[in-house]
Coordinates of C-alpha atoms in Angstrom, one line a residue:
X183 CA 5.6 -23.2 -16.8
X184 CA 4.3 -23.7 -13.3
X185 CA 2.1 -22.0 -11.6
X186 CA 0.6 -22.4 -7.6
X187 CA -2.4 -21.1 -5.5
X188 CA -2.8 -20.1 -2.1
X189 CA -6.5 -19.3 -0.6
X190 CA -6.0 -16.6 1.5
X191 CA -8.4 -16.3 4.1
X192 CA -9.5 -13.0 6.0
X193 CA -7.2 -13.6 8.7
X194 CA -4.2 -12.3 10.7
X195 CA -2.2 -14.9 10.0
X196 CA -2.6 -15.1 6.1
X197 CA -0.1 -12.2 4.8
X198 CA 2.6 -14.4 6.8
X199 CA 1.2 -18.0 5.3
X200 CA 1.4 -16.2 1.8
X201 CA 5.2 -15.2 2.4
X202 CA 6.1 -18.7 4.0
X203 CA 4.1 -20.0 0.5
X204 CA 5.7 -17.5 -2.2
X205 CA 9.1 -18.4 -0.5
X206 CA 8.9 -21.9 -0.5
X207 CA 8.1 -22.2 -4.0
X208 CA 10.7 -20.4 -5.4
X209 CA 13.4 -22.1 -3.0
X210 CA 12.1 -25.4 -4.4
X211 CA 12.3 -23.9 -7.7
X212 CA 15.8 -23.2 -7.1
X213 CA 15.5 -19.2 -7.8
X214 CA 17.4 -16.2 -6.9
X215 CA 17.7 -15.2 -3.3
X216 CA 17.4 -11.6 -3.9
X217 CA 14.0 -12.4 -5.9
X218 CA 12.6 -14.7 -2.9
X219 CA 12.9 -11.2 -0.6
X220 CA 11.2 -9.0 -2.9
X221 CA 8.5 -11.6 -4.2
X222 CA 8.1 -12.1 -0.4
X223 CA 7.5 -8.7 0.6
X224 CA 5.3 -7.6 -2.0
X225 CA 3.1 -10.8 -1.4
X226 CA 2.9 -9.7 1.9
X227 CA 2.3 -5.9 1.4
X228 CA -0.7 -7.3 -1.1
X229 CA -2.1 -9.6 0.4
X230 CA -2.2 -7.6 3.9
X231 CA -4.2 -5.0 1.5
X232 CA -6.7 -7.8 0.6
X233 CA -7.3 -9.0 4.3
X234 CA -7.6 -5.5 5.7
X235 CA -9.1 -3.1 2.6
X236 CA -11.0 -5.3 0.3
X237 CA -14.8 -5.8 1.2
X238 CA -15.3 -9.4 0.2
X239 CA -15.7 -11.3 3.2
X240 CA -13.9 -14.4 1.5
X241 CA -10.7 -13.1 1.5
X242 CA -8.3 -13.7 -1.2
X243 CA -6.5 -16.0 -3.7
X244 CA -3.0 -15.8 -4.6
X245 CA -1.7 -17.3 -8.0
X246 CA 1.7 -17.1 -8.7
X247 CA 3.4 -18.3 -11.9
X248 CA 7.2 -18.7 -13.3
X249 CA 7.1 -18.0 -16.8
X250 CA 9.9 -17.8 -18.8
X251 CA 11.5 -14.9 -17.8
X252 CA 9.4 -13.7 -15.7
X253 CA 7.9 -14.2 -12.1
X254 CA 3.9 -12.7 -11.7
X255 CA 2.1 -13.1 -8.1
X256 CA -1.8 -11.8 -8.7
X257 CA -3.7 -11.7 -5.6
X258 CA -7.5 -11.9 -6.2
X259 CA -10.0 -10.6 -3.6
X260 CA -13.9 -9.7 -3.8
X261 CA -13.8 -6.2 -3.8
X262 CA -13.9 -4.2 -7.6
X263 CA -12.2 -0.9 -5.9
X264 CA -8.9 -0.2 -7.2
X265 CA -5.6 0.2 -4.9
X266 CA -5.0 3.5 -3.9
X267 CA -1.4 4.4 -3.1
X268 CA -1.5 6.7 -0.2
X269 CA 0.2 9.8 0.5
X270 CA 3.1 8.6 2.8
X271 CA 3.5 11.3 5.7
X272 CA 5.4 11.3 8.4
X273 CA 2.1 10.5 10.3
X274 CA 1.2 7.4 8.0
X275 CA 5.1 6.3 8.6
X276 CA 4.7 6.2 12.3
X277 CA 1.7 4.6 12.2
X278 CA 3.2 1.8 10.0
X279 CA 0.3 2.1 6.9
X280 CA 0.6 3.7 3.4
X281 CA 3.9 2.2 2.6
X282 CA 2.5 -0.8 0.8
X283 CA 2.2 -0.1 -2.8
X284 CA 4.9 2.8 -3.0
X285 CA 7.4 -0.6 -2.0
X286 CA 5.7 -3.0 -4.5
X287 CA 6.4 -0.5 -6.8
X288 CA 10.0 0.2 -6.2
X289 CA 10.8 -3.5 -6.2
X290 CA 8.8 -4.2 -9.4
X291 CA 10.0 -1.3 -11.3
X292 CA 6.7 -0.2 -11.2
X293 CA 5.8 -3.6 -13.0
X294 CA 2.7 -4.3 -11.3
X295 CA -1.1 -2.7 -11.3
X296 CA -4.6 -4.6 -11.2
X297 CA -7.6 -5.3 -13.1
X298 CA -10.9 -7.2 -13.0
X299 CA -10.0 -10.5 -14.8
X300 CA -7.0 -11.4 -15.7
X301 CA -5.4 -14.4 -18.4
X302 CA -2.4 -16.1 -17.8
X303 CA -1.1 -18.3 -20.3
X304 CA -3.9 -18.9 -22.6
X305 CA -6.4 -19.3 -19.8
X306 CA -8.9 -17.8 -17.1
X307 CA -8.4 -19.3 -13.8
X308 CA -11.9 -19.3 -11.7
X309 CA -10.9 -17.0 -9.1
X310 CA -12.8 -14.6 -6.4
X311 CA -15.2 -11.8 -8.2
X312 CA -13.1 -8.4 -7.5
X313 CA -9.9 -7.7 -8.9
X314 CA -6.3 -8.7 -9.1
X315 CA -3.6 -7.1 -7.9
X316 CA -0.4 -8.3 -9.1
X317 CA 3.2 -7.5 -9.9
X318 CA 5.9 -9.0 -12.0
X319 CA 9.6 -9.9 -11.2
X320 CA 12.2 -10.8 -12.9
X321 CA 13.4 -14.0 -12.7
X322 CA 17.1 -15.2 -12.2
X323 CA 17.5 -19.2 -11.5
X324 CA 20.6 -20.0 -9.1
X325 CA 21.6 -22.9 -10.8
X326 CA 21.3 -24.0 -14.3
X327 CA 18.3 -25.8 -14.8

């Protein structure tokens, strides 16, 4: 099944490039237009928590793959702290933060977590020292293929 990567660097403008990225390749993959908005978003919301919490200074590598069945978007980053899902309060909500992995995980299902190194298909991709963060969608094609 394919599979695509997006280096992510530290900057600003790299959650949107990842959503632009994730979107694009499903469109061309002819997917589900309910899946494009939630792979989207939780790109975004993961990769925004690589830029601004992860203390690699490389930033981040996105891998995303359509297996059968089955959408999975891992972001790798350099740091080897786990994601911490924050208390959302109504401060937090004004401010904007917190919301990020309480959303991946009500769009996934709670299909998503992280670890240090992980295989996909058979194989280990060289990616950034760190972790992955990732989630899984499922996947719904728009036409037949």
């Amino acid at each position: 099944m394919p599979s695509y990567t997006l280096i992510c660097p530290p900057l600003d403008s790299s959650p949107h490039i990842a959503r632009d990225f994730v979107a694009t390749v499903l469109r061309a993959l002819e997917l589900d237009g309910d899946l494009i908005d939630d792979a989207t978003l939780c790109t975004s919301e993961i990769v925004t928590n690589a830029c601004v919490h992860a203390k690699g200074g490389d930033g981040a590598m996105l891998w995303l793959a359509v297996e059968e069945g089955r959408l999975r978007v891992a972001v790798y980053d350099g740091d080897e702290n786990p994601p911490v899902r924050r208390e959302v309060t109504a401060e937090t909500w004004e401010r904007g933060g917190g919301r990020g992995l309480h959303l991946v995980d009500a769009l996934t299902g709670g299909r998503w977590g992280h670890g240090p190194d992980l295989p996909y298909g058979g194989h280990r991709y060289p990616h950034p020292d760190g972790k992955a963060v990732w989630f899984d969608l499922p996947v719904r094609r728009t036409t037949a293929p």
